[in-house]
Amino acid sequence: MKPREQILFGGDYNPDQWLSQPDVIDRDFELFEKARINTLTLGVFSWASLEPEEGRYEFGWMDDIFDRAERQNMHIILATPSGGKPNWMALKYPEIRRVTETGQHEVQGRRHNHCLTSPVYREKVRAMNEQLAARYGDREALILWHISNEFSGYCYCDQCFAAFRQWLKAKYQSLDALNDAYWSRFWSHTYTDWEQIQTIDKTVCGLVLDWRRFMTEQCRSFIRNEVEPLRRHSPKIPVTTNFMGVHLDYDYHQLAKELDVVSWDAYPSWHTPQTDSLTSHHSLFAGFRHDLTRSLKRQPFLLMEASPGPVNWKDVSPLLRPGMLRLAGMQAIAHGSDSVCYFQMRKGRGSIEQFHAAVIDHVGHGNTRMFRELSSLGQSLTQMESVVGMPTPAKVAVVFDWESSWILDAAGTQHNTIKQYLETVLAHYKPFWDRGVAVDVVDAKADWSAYQLVVVPMLFLLPESSAQRLAEFVERGGTLVTTYGTGVVDETGLAIAGGIPGHLREVLGIWVEESDALPDPCRRRIKTLTEAKCLSGSYEARHYLDVLHLEGAEALAVYDEDFYAGSPALTRHEYGKGAAWYIASRNDERFTSDLLGNLVKQLEIPYSLNAGLPKGVSAQTRESEGRRLLFLMNFNDEVVSCDLGSSLYADIETGTGYTGLIELEPYAALVLRERE
Ligand code: GLA
Ligand code: ZN
């Protein structure tokens, strides 16, 4: 990998939309310099410009951009263009077009709608990538390959199903094994010939789970096919693809294995009101997705796209308030990004994204509010080069698991409309975010050795191997917190025999006999037992209320209402050198905050800032070799006072010293270095 010493600052650039106006491109490069833009992501949707007809390549325009970039010491992230297939190809080879679930070939158009299996498409992609890699693989400006764009969606064509059946045969060997795994004697769904697997029957939950695993695998092998010529020609250039945070079509943990660097596109709906869902707590949810993306490889990631203003594809997109652009960029860096990149550099004049914000607006010059804000951020980033590569020191892991979410979604349960998996994970992430405690967001296959506290909300699918590793983590002194809805099915999606929470039963010291499902707005009170140090008084539970038996664990809180009054609502079990906690009901925010907040204290897990944080202020750190940077970010639209305690800090841009009580301007983002 080429060492990078700068925070990458720039983003998607589509000069092929402007080739008839070379003066526009001249102007763009002047403006890039002015804003200290150092990186262009090139060619994301350029297939038709690079190969206007089959086998005839046109690279002149791209050569020119490379030349210009090199003259200005800029970096290029070169994309492979497979996210959008050209018309000539889709018409000549209709089999590359996706087939819908009801069996229709999609009409040509739009983007991100190619078949991942099609040998023709894979061949075309490979030929294109061969050309790109041979031509640009050793250009000075090239720093990263960007594979395709925002992989998503499924194809239901014959080629995909033929490959799926092969995958199933390799996995199960026999139809008997497959029928057992799918419990398919139910409703006479027994498969007596592999060829009968031609559709995804949503009532066969194990089939749905396997289909999503298979599609992940197809995407993975599609990426491998793309990457092979790139690595061959340019073995030192790393490879990424742009993910989408919490996007459930493919398991990002699997795709990440094909990549050197993970990146994602962040489009929080800044300035839109918060609803009941934590996904509309924009700063929190953005922080969560940055953490999730970083944790895919547990190394710094890249913010590949963000919008430098309103987008064109949401219901309503407010203007970014002064300061928000800087704050959103700094937040990414605070959580481990080594870049702040945008979609896009220049706003096109036509087609569906003509009114999507861009660094350079239709007016064509840099005398705009957003350009000025962006230039000022560019200036700040040049003062922050020491950040590049610095890790994030998390002692807490919160589990968000793709496979588990897939099967929970597929299953019909008592709690159908109140499952709320992501919401529940966010509710367990929030107490840490509120307190400025660093968190890795990992899946159930993670290595737990780096953590003191592992929080596993609603892990519906719990393979024996994962349970085993969690038990070992606790045995060695770790603290595990898990909740209702955990350990219900095994990796095939079959209900676990022998009682919930499955293979965690022994380490948790409980058995869950029943779970109540309360429709909104029903609530049940729970009360703390006097000896509990982590909770106080009474709390409110909703939606999920497990009724469980103690099998070695102690109860720290109990239900206070209904026929299960007196039955445990929170349990703790000492196991080996550690402890395993079980939260039996979906509780109010204060409960989760009290419990996890007290665990952080008891376990002496470090805070980013050793003084409480005001509401809406986030503190994150990046650390290496004794150097520690504190990012202090005010997401409120008003001034707030924040206590820095007795430590002395210096602003890494201005050198200004800070200590004790300070005022944070609306949307302020400070980057501070602790002084000795
Ligand atoms: C996505 C895509 C970009 C662009 C932006 C618009 O992130 O990757 O090509 O369409 O959305 O917000
Ligand atoms: Zn297909």
XYZ file of C-alpha atoms and ligand atoms in Angstrom:
689
model
C 0.000 0.000 0.000
C 1.244 3.455 -0.816
C 1.658 5.439 2.360
C -0.833 8.252 2.570
C 0.152 11.309 4.484
C -2.808 13.519 3.812
C -6.409 13.351 4.794
C -8.054 12.688 1.463
C -10.300 15.591 0.606
C -12.350 15.720 -2.584
C -14.745 13.222 -4.109
C -16.610 12.070 -7.214
C -15.681 13.948 -10.325
C -17.448 13.366 -13.644
C -15.582 15.405 -16.264
C -16.902 13.123 -19.013
C -20.185 15.038 -18.675
C -18.306 18.211 -19.683
C -15.941 17.130 -22.434
C -17.385 19.581 -24.933
C -16.446 22.441 -22.569
C -12.747 22.158 -21.750
C -12.825 25.629 -20.152
C -15.144 24.204 -17.495
C -12.582 21.557 -16.668
C -9.840 24.219 -16.496
C -11.967 26.164 -14.057
C -12.658 23.048 -11.982
C -8.975 22.435 -11.439
C -8.433 26.058 -10.404
C -11.226 25.709 -7.888
C -9.867 22.380 -6.614
C -6.626 24.119 -5.814
C -8.406 26.981 -4.135
C -10.367 24.622 -1.871
C -7.301 22.451 -1.205
C -9.021 19.475 -2.774
C -6.416 16.758 -3.103
C -8.405 13.732 -4.308
C -10.723 12.970 -7.217
C -12.786 9.827 -7.542
C -12.906 9.253 -11.247
C -14.926 7.113 -13.610
C -17.652 5.815 -11.305
C -20.256 5.832 -14.086
C -18.042 6.311 -17.130
C -18.463 3.066 -19.006
C -20.199 4.642 -22.000
C -17.457 7.285 -22.220
C -14.658 4.736 -21.875
C -16.092 2.120 -24.244
C -18.638 3.847 -26.483
C -19.018 0.716 -28.577
C -17.982 -2.830 -27.958
C -14.202 -3.167 -27.889
C -13.534 0.480 -28.866
C -11.961 2.230 -25.927
C -11.547 5.953 -25.460
C -9.153 6.891 -22.725
C -7.971 10.283 -24.012
C -10.221 12.281 -21.707
C -9.210 10.242 -18.691
C -5.521 10.558 -19.577
C -6.040 14.305 -19.573
C -7.555 14.261 -16.097
C -4.664 12.143 -14.804
C -2.212 14.639 -16.348
C -3.976 17.580 -14.793
C -4.203 15.865 -11.398
C -0.516 15.014 -11.450
C 0.431 18.562 -12.369
C -1.457 19.674 -9.256
C -0.134 16.907 -6.990
C -3.568 15.462 -6.583
C -4.574 11.867 -5.911
C -6.947 9.811 -7.986
C -9.244 7.116 -6.715
C -10.051 5.258 -9.900
C -13.423 3.569 -10.062
C -14.331 0.610 -12.175
C -17.483 1.534 -14.087
C -19.583 -1.579 -13.499
C -22.237 0.248 -11.448
C -23.849 1.465 -14.668
C -23.890 -0.673 -17.822
C -23.977 1.073 -21.187
C -27.042 0.815 -23.414
C -25.263 -0.984 -26.235
C -24.239 -3.753 -23.861
C -27.595 -4.179 -22.152
C -29.350 -4.446 -25.508
C -26.857 -6.798 -27.118
C -26.612 -9.028 -24.030
C -30.022 -8.879 -22.339
C -28.962 -11.573 -19.860
C -26.830 -9.033 -18.005
C -29.978 -7.177 -16.975
C -31.480 -8.101 -13.667
C -34.604 -10.229 -13.382
C -37.186 -9.224 -10.805
C -38.650 -11.547 -8.222
C -41.673 -12.078 -10.462
C -39.462 -13.167 -13.348
C -39.281 -10.043 -15.512
C -36.128 -8.833 -17.180
C -35.704 -5.196 -16.192
C -35.795 -2.699 -19.005
C -32.445 -1.071 -19.634
C -31.749 2.129 -17.764
C -31.078 3.380 -14.263
C -27.999 1.812 -12.617
C -26.851 -0.783 -10.079
C -29.070 -3.314 -11.832
C -26.793 -5.826 -13.477
C -26.874 -9.548 -12.775
C -23.997 -10.458 -10.455
C -23.787 -13.967 -11.874
C -23.882 -13.331 -15.628
C -20.656 -14.694 -17.169
C -20.974 -12.154 -19.989
C -21.104 -9.216 -17.606
C -18.235 -10.566 -15.537
C -16.237 -10.992 -18.718
C -17.011 -7.440 -19.887
C -16.088 -6.018 -16.479
C -12.866 -7.928 -16.455
C -11.912 -6.738 -19.919
C -12.608 -3.139 -18.933
C -10.656 -3.457 -15.687
C -7.765 -5.036 -17.559
C -7.625 -1.941 -19.761
C -7.885 0.472 -16.843
C -5.268 -1.323 -14.804
C -2.824 -1.678 -17.687
C -3.185 1.983 -18.568
C -3.350 3.658 -15.164
C -2.001 1.061 -12.728
C 1.335 2.772 -12.315
C 0.293 6.386 -12.662
C 1.673 8.601 -9.931
C -1.741 9.983 -9.007
C -3.438 6.615 -8.521
C -3.851 5.783 -4.835
C -6.870 3.512 -4.653
C -9.179 1.340 -6.746
C -12.886 1.916 -6.184
C -14.784 -1.185 -7.230
C -18.120 -0.465 -8.874
C -20.556 1.545 -6.766
C -22.807 0.855 -3.809
C -23.436 -2.850 -4.428
C -27.049 -3.701 -3.669
C -30.055 -5.789 -4.675
C -30.800 -9.297 -5.869
C -31.290 -10.851 -9.287
C -33.705 -13.760 -9.761
C -32.647 -14.890 -13.245
C -32.061 -18.474 -14.376
C -28.289 -17.997 -14.196
C -28.519 -16.845 -10.604
C -30.760 -19.767 -9.646
C -28.521 -22.288 -11.398
C -25.580 -20.909 -9.397
C -27.682 -20.925 -6.222
C -28.521 -24.599 -6.678
C -24.825 -25.386 -7.149
C -24.055 -23.466 -3.978
C -26.772 -25.385 -2.109
C -25.516 -28.723 -3.418
C -22.022 -27.916 -2.232
C -23.345 -26.847 1.142
C -25.834 -29.648 1.854
C -24.569 -32.495 -0.349
C -27.989 -34.166 -0.263
C -31.592 -33.052 -0.622
C -32.376 -34.845 2.633
C -29.943 -32.601 4.461
C -31.411 -29.548 2.784
C -34.978 -30.572 3.595
C -34.004 -31.164 7.203
C -32.344 -27.767 7.450
C -35.365 -26.066 5.900
C -37.958 -28.093 7.859
C -39.593 -28.352 4.486
C -42.035 -31.147 5.176
C -44.079 -28.257 6.515
C -46.883 -27.392 4.024
C -45.505 -30.082 1.734
C -42.550 -27.932 0.694
C -40.224 -30.936 0.480
C -37.778 -30.627 -2.429
C -37.431 -33.886 -4.315
C -35.233 -32.501 -7.085
C -32.679 -29.662 -6.946
C -34.372 -28.135 -9.997
C -37.433 -27.408 -7.865
C -35.530 -24.578 -6.223
C -36.548 -21.853 -8.649
C -38.025 -19.175 -6.444
C -37.469 -17.880 -2.943
C -40.439 -19.095 -0.952
C -40.672 -16.629 1.924
C -42.379 -19.219 4.108
C -39.243 -21.367 4.049
C -37.184 -19.194 6.398
C -33.972 -21.191 6.046
C -34.157 -20.760 2.265
C -34.447 -16.986 2.634
C -31.413 -17.003 4.919
C -29.384 -19.097 2.478
C -30.422 -16.935 -0.475
C -29.051 -13.845 1.241
C -25.856 -15.687 2.123
C -25.572 -16.854 -1.474
C -26.169 -13.363 -2.883
C -23.453 -12.084 -0.556
C -21.177 -14.775 -1.956
C -22.077 -13.796 -5.548
C -21.253 -10.201 -4.792
C -18.008 -11.316 -3.206
C -16.994 -13.352 -6.219
C -18.094 -10.509 -8.507
C -15.673 -8.262 -6.602
C -12.923 -10.899 -6.834
C -13.410 -11.019 -10.575
C -13.139 -7.224 -10.755
C -10.085 -7.072 -8.557
C -7.964 -9.778 -10.190
C -6.657 -7.690 -13.128
C -6.215 -4.660 -10.874
C -3.998 -6.463 -8.402
C -2.072 -8.132 -11.206
C -1.158 -4.813 -12.817
C -0.877 -2.716 -9.671
C -0.156 -4.944 -6.684
C 0.613 -1.981 -4.450
C -2.615 -0.101 -5.000
C -5.256 -0.943 -2.386
C -8.841 -1.752 -3.238
C -12.113 -0.542 -1.775
C -15.785 -0.376 -2.641
C -18.213 2.139 -1.206
C -20.582 0.623 1.344
C -23.741 2.222 2.676
C -23.485 1.901 6.448
C -26.378 -0.217 7.625
C -27.375 -1.792 4.344
C -28.675 -5.302 4.681
C -28.615 -6.801 1.175
C -25.152 -8.322 1.558
C -23.194 -9.114 4.685
C -20.511 -6.419 4.661
C -18.279 -8.512 6.909
C -17.949 -11.012 4.084
C -17.458 -8.411 1.351
C -14.841 -6.608 3.450
C -12.631 -9.691 3.198
C -12.058 -8.851 -0.477
C -11.013 -5.259 0.271
C -7.907 -3.550 1.636
C -9.743 -0.479 2.872
C -13.378 -0.080 3.801
C -15.251 3.039 2.784
C -18.831 4.245 2.935
C -21.246 6.894 1.715
C -22.847 8.903 4.509
C -26.051 10.829 3.893
C -27.592 11.712 7.264
C -30.731 13.833 7.062
C -29.170 16.736 8.968
C -31.619 19.300 10.354
C -34.719 17.164 9.890
C -36.726 16.615 13.073
C -36.164 13.668 15.324
C -38.990 11.133 15.396
C -39.428 8.200 17.772
C -36.734 6.244 15.977
C -33.074 6.562 16.916
C -32.270 6.410 13.199
C -33.533 10.004 13.132
C -31.096 10.973 15.909
C -28.786 11.958 13.092
C -25.513 12.530 14.916
C -25.886 9.307 16.892
C -26.860 7.217 13.876
C -24.060 8.698 11.762
C -21.588 7.938 14.573
C -22.885 4.375 14.775
C -22.409 3.806 11.055
C -18.921 5.307 11.100
C -18.067 2.937 13.961
C -19.623 -0.008 12.158
C -17.674 0.750 8.980
C -14.389 1.186 10.856
C -14.973 -2.051 12.768
C -15.336 -4.117 9.581
C -11.555 -4.193 9.468
C -10.770 -2.536 12.793
C -8.613 -0.009 11.009
C -9.174 3.542 9.735
C -11.766 3.767 6.981
C -12.621 6.308 4.295
C -15.642 8.544 4.020
C -16.116 8.104 0.281
C -19.200 10.247 -0.219
C -21.143 12.828 1.709
C -23.260 15.621 0.356
C -21.929 19.181 0.380
C -25.509 20.431 0.750
C -29.029 19.136 0.113
C -29.533 15.884 -1.777
C -32.178 15.405 -4.449
C -33.529 12.030 -3.398
C -35.119 12.492 0.016
C -38.569 13.880 0.710
C -37.266 17.197 1.971
C -33.580 18.198 2.173
C -32.856 21.334 4.206
C -29.800 23.456 3.527
C -26.789 22.623 5.653
C -26.640 25.240 8.401
C -23.374 27.191 8.649
C -20.803 24.914 10.288
C -22.623 21.649 9.580
C -20.428 20.695 6.625
C -17.295 20.980 8.774
C -18.934 19.201 11.699
C -20.116 16.259 9.582
C -16.648 15.898 8.036
C -14.908 16.107 11.402
C -17.314 13.560 12.845
C -16.197 11.041 10.238
C -12.545 11.685 11.083
C -13.325 11.529 14.799
C -14.713 7.998 14.335
C -11.707 6.810 12.329
C -11.992 8.127 8.785
C -8.862 9.209 6.942
C -10.854 11.132 4.347
C -13.666 13.563 3.789
C -14.945 13.045 0.273
C -18.098 14.269 -1.385
C -20.543 13.440 -4.064
C -19.845 15.398 -6.244
C -17.335 17.971 -7.455
C -19.425 19.708 -10.118
C -23.186 19.732 -10.401
C -24.411 18.311 -13.724
C -26.998 20.254 -15.700
C -29.305 17.403 -16.591
C -30.712 14.017 -15.581
C -31.967 13.013 -12.166
C -29.089 14.390 -10.092
C -29.076 17.858 -11.700
C -30.274 19.378 -8.414
C -28.066 17.358 -6.067
C -25.596 19.538 -4.162
C -22.035 19.701 -5.453
C -18.832 21.457 -4.503
C -19.115 23.616 -7.633
C -22.677 24.739 -8.269
C -24.352 25.593 -11.608
C -23.201 29.162 -11.164
C -19.731 27.849 -11.938
C -17.547 29.841 -9.531
C -16.406 29.447 -5.957
C -18.134 32.464 -4.537
C -20.848 30.474 -2.776
C -21.444 29.828 0.896
C -20.880 26.080 0.584
C -17.703 26.481 -1.440
C -16.331 28.866 1.167
C -17.208 26.484 3.998
C -15.672 23.628 2.108
C -12.469 25.579 1.401
C -12.182 26.460 5.041
C -12.537 22.782 5.959
C -9.878 21.983 3.350
C -7.592 24.461 5.088
C -8.256 22.862 8.496
C -7.534 19.387 7.191
C -4.079 20.443 6.070
C -3.330 21.101 9.766
C -4.440 17.619 10.761
C -2.195 15.317 8.832
C -0.978 13.594 11.990
C -4.440 12.013 12.272
C -3.938 9.779 9.259
C -3.745 6.127 10.257
C -4.462 6.717 13.947
C -6.549 3.911 15.457
C -9.630 4.186 17.654
C -9.193 2.686 21.123
C -12.427 0.755 21.808
C -12.821 -1.416 24.899
C -16.523 -1.916 24.248
C -18.085 -3.920 21.433
C -21.733 -3.694 20.443
C -22.905 -6.481 18.159
C -24.864 -5.819 14.975
C -25.162 -8.988 12.957
C -26.345 -9.299 9.355
C -27.281 -12.987 9.392
C -29.196 -12.589 12.593
C -31.104 -9.627 11.230
C -31.971 -11.599 8.068
C -33.504 -14.530 9.881
C -35.229 -12.358 12.471
C -36.791 -10.474 9.593
C -37.845 -13.703 7.841
C -39.324 -15.345 10.933
C -42.975 -14.972 11.863
C -43.054 -14.350 15.620
C -45.213 -12.933 18.385
C -43.466 -9.614 17.918
C -43.776 -9.129 14.154
C -44.291 -5.372 13.974
C -42.229 -4.605 17.057
C -39.041 -6.557 16.352
C -37.001 -3.364 15.800
C -33.578 -4.966 15.634
C -31.579 -1.957 14.455
C -33.445 0.300 16.847
C -32.575 -2.017 19.731
C -28.906 -2.083 18.794
C -28.899 1.719 18.600
C -30.559 1.919 22.014
C -27.636 -0.080 23.423
C -25.065 1.992 21.538
C -26.489 5.308 22.726
C -25.329 5.210 26.381
C -21.731 4.919 25.175
C -22.099 7.640 22.534
C -23.727 9.914 25.127
C -20.755 9.440 27.451
C -17.981 9.658 24.867
C -16.969 6.014 25.252
C -15.381 4.470 22.151
C -17.280 1.500 20.699
C -16.569 -1.035 17.980
C -19.683 -2.259 16.195
C -18.953 -5.849 15.215
C -20.779 -9.026 14.248
C -21.163 -12.213 16.248
C -18.092 -13.760 14.603
C -15.799 -11.102 16.072
C -12.690 -11.728 18.106
C -13.538 -10.574 21.647
C -10.038 -10.489 23.038
C -9.612 -6.698 22.783
C -12.754 -5.870 24.755
C -13.763 -5.548 28.388
C -17.454 -5.247 27.713
C -19.434 -6.935 24.944
C -23.056 -5.934 24.417
C -25.156 -8.311 22.352
C -28.671 -6.976 21.829
C -31.272 -9.336 20.324
C -28.924 -11.806 18.705
C -31.739 -13.993 17.383
C -29.422 -16.314 15.441
C -26.748 -17.700 17.717
C -24.543 -20.497 16.410
C -23.028 -22.782 19.029
C -19.538 -21.637 18.047
C -20.377 -17.974 18.739
C -21.964 -18.846 22.062
C -18.892 -20.853 22.926
C -16.581 -17.948 22.197
C -18.743 -15.576 24.212
C -18.652 -18.025 27.114
C -14.853 -18.135 26.897
C -14.756 -14.336 26.859
C -16.741 -14.230 30.110
C -14.781 -17.059 31.655
C -11.562 -15.125 31.101
C -12.948 -12.070 32.893
C -15.068 -10.286 30.289
C -18.459 -8.732 30.909
C -21.242 -9.775 28.581
C -24.608 -8.033 28.394
C -27.290 -9.618 26.288
C -31.028 -9.187 25.931
C -34.391 -10.714 25.173
C -34.572 -12.157 21.676
C -31.107 -13.734 21.872
C -30.242 -17.363 21.181
C -33.544 -18.300 19.553
C -32.444 -20.020 16.336
C -29.313 -21.787 15.128
C -27.345 -21.049 11.956
C -29.851 -22.886 9.764
C -32.676 -20.796 11.173
C -34.167 -23.724 13.103
C -35.468 -22.975 16.582
C -32.908 -23.978 19.160
C -33.906 -27.154 20.941
C -33.316 -27.158 24.678
C -34.571 -23.709 25.536
C -33.784 -20.049 25.068
C -31.142 -18.485 25.203
C -29.732 -21.591 23.554
C -26.057 -22.205 24.016
C -25.755 -19.169 26.297
C -28.047 -20.752 28.856
C -25.238 -21.958 31.057
C -23.133 -18.806 30.967
C -26.172 -16.608 31.640
C -27.553 -18.975 34.257
C -31.149 -18.570 33.103
C -33.851 -20.265 31.048
C -36.476 -18.193 29.265
C -39.754 -20.067 29.305
C -42.033 -17.470 27.694
C -41.928 -13.967 26.284
C -44.830 -11.565 26.443
C -45.555 -9.275 23.486
C -47.097 -5.949 24.425
C -48.617 -3.815 21.701
C -48.098 -0.052 22.036
C -48.963 1.846 24.145
C -48.996 -0.903 26.819
C -46.233 -0.713 29.394
C -45.284 -2.725 32.492
C -43.385 -1.429 35.492
C -40.204 -3.086 36.645
C -38.513 -2.394 39.937
C -34.962 -2.528 41.118
C -34.162 -4.928 43.920
C -32.466 -3.133 46.772
C -29.115 -4.808 46.405
C -28.707 -3.660 42.790
C -25.996 -1.034 42.377
C -26.514 -0.445 38.712
C -30.158 0.665 38.758
C -32.380 2.733 40.961
C -36.128 2.920 41.439
C -38.568 1.737 38.827
C -38.523 1.653 35.062
C -40.910 0.934 32.245
C -40.832 -2.052 29.895
C -42.585 -2.447 26.559
C -42.869 -4.797 23.565
C -40.746 -7.731 24.803
C -40.991 -9.132 28.329
C -39.330 -12.483 28.867
C -40.522 -14.648 31.696
C -37.508 -16.588 32.856
C -36.186 -18.990 35.475
C -32.969 -18.431 37.387
C -30.506 -21.258 36.913
C -27.618 -19.843 38.897
C -27.995 -16.155 38.029
C -29.273 -13.573 40.518
C -32.153 -11.190 39.798
C -31.318 -7.488 40.068
C -34.696 -6.189 38.949
C -38.122 -7.779 38.695
C -41.422 -7.082 36.962
C -43.799 -5.214 39.196
C -47.057 -5.817 37.327
C -49.154 -8.439 35.555
C -49.139 -12.167 36.233
C -45.359 -12.258 36.011
C -44.858 -9.692 38.800
C -41.825 -10.727 40.852
C -40.243 -12.561 37.949
C -36.665 -11.421 37.016
C -36.295 -8.546 34.542
C -32.522 -8.172 34.866
C -30.131 -10.948 35.830
C -26.424 -11.275 36.478
C -24.410 -14.461 36.591
C -20.819 -14.765 37.652
C -19.081 -17.188 35.364
C -15.366 -17.930 35.514
C -13.638 -14.611 36.130
C -16.347 -12.548 34.454
C -20.057 -11.874 34.532
C -22.958 -12.314 32.125
C -25.997 -10.055 32.298
C -29.417 -10.647 30.769
C -31.897 -7.844 30.109
C -35.250 -9.612 29.896
C -37.415 -6.747 28.663
C -37.282 -3.789 26.283
C -36.897 -0.971 28.751
C -36.992 2.793 28.747
C -33.903 4.789 27.877
C -33.068 5.550 31.504
C -32.759 1.833 32.291
C -30.262 1.143 29.516
C -28.363 4.312 30.318
C -28.159 3.523 34.059
C -27.106 -0.049 33.509
C -24.512 0.438 30.774
C -23.305 3.728 32.281
C -22.642 2.033 35.602
C -20.903 -0.886 33.952
C -18.551 1.551 32.186
C -17.762 3.072 35.586
C -17.342 -0.237 37.400
C -15.110 -1.646 34.688
C -13.114 1.602 34.542
C -13.511 1.831 30.789
C -11.937 5.110 29.634
C -14.008 8.092 28.533
C -12.878 10.423 25.761
C -13.388 13.241 28.209
C -13.262 12.798 31.975
C -16.210 15.071 32.638
C -19.842 14.604 31.679
C -20.937 15.677 28.223
C -23.855 18.035 27.600
C -26.736 16.643 25.541
C -25.996 16.634 21.820
C -22.248 16.983 22.315
C -20.110 14.095 21.154
C -16.531 13.355 22.185
C -14.365 10.832 20.362
C -10.668 10.079 20.389
C -8.039 8.685 18.102
C -4.832 7.485 19.687
C -1.466 6.072 18.845
C 1.887 5.795 20.542
C 0.960 8.007 23.435
C -0.539 10.668 21.152
C -4.187 11.305 21.775
C -6.538 13.549 19.833
C -9.874 14.595 21.247
C -12.690 15.557 18.887
C -15.335 17.632 20.590
C -18.462 18.187 18.529
C -21.565 20.210 19.261
C -24.519 18.949 17.253
C -26.861 21.470 18.876
C -27.941 24.564 17.031
C -27.097 26.635 20.083
C -24.111 27.485 22.224
C -23.462 24.978 25.016
C -20.973 24.995 27.864
C -18.779 21.978 28.162
C -16.498 21.056 31.032
C -13.039 19.858 29.994
C -12.079 19.153 33.603
C -8.585 19.962 34.795
C -6.661 18.682 31.754
C -5.018 21.179 29.464
C -5.758 20.984 25.764
C -4.487 22.791 22.688
C -6.413 23.209 19.460
C -4.363 21.427 16.808
C -5.238 23.993 14.168
C -4.848 27.250 16.049
C -2.806 26.264 19.091
C -5.395 27.946 21.336
C -5.301 26.493 24.856
C -8.426 25.144 26.545
C -9.216 23.908 30.035
C -12.150 23.838 32.458
C -15.476 25.206 31.297
C -15.582 26.244 27.640
C -18.310 27.425 25.286
C -19.002 25.494 22.135
C -20.577 27.430 19.280
C -23.494 25.840 17.404
C -22.145 22.996 15.211
C -18.617 23.553 16.525
C -16.052 20.819 15.914
C -12.817 21.190 17.876
C -9.818 18.926 17.481
C -7.694 19.061 20.606
C -4.407 17.616 21.663
C -3.852 16.920 25.346
C -0.941 18.937 26.738
C 1.433 17.434 29.274
C -24.986 7.600 -3.948
C -24.183 7.287 -5.188
C -23.771 8.499 -5.962
C -24.854 9.544 -5.979
C -25.239 9.875 -4.577
C -26.277 10.973 -4.493
O -24.258 7.632 -2.801
O -23.066 6.486 -4.926
O -23.464 8.080 -7.276
O -25.951 9.057 -6.680
O -25.773 8.748 -3.967
O -26.558 11.298 -3.162
Zn -29.030 -13.007 -12.382
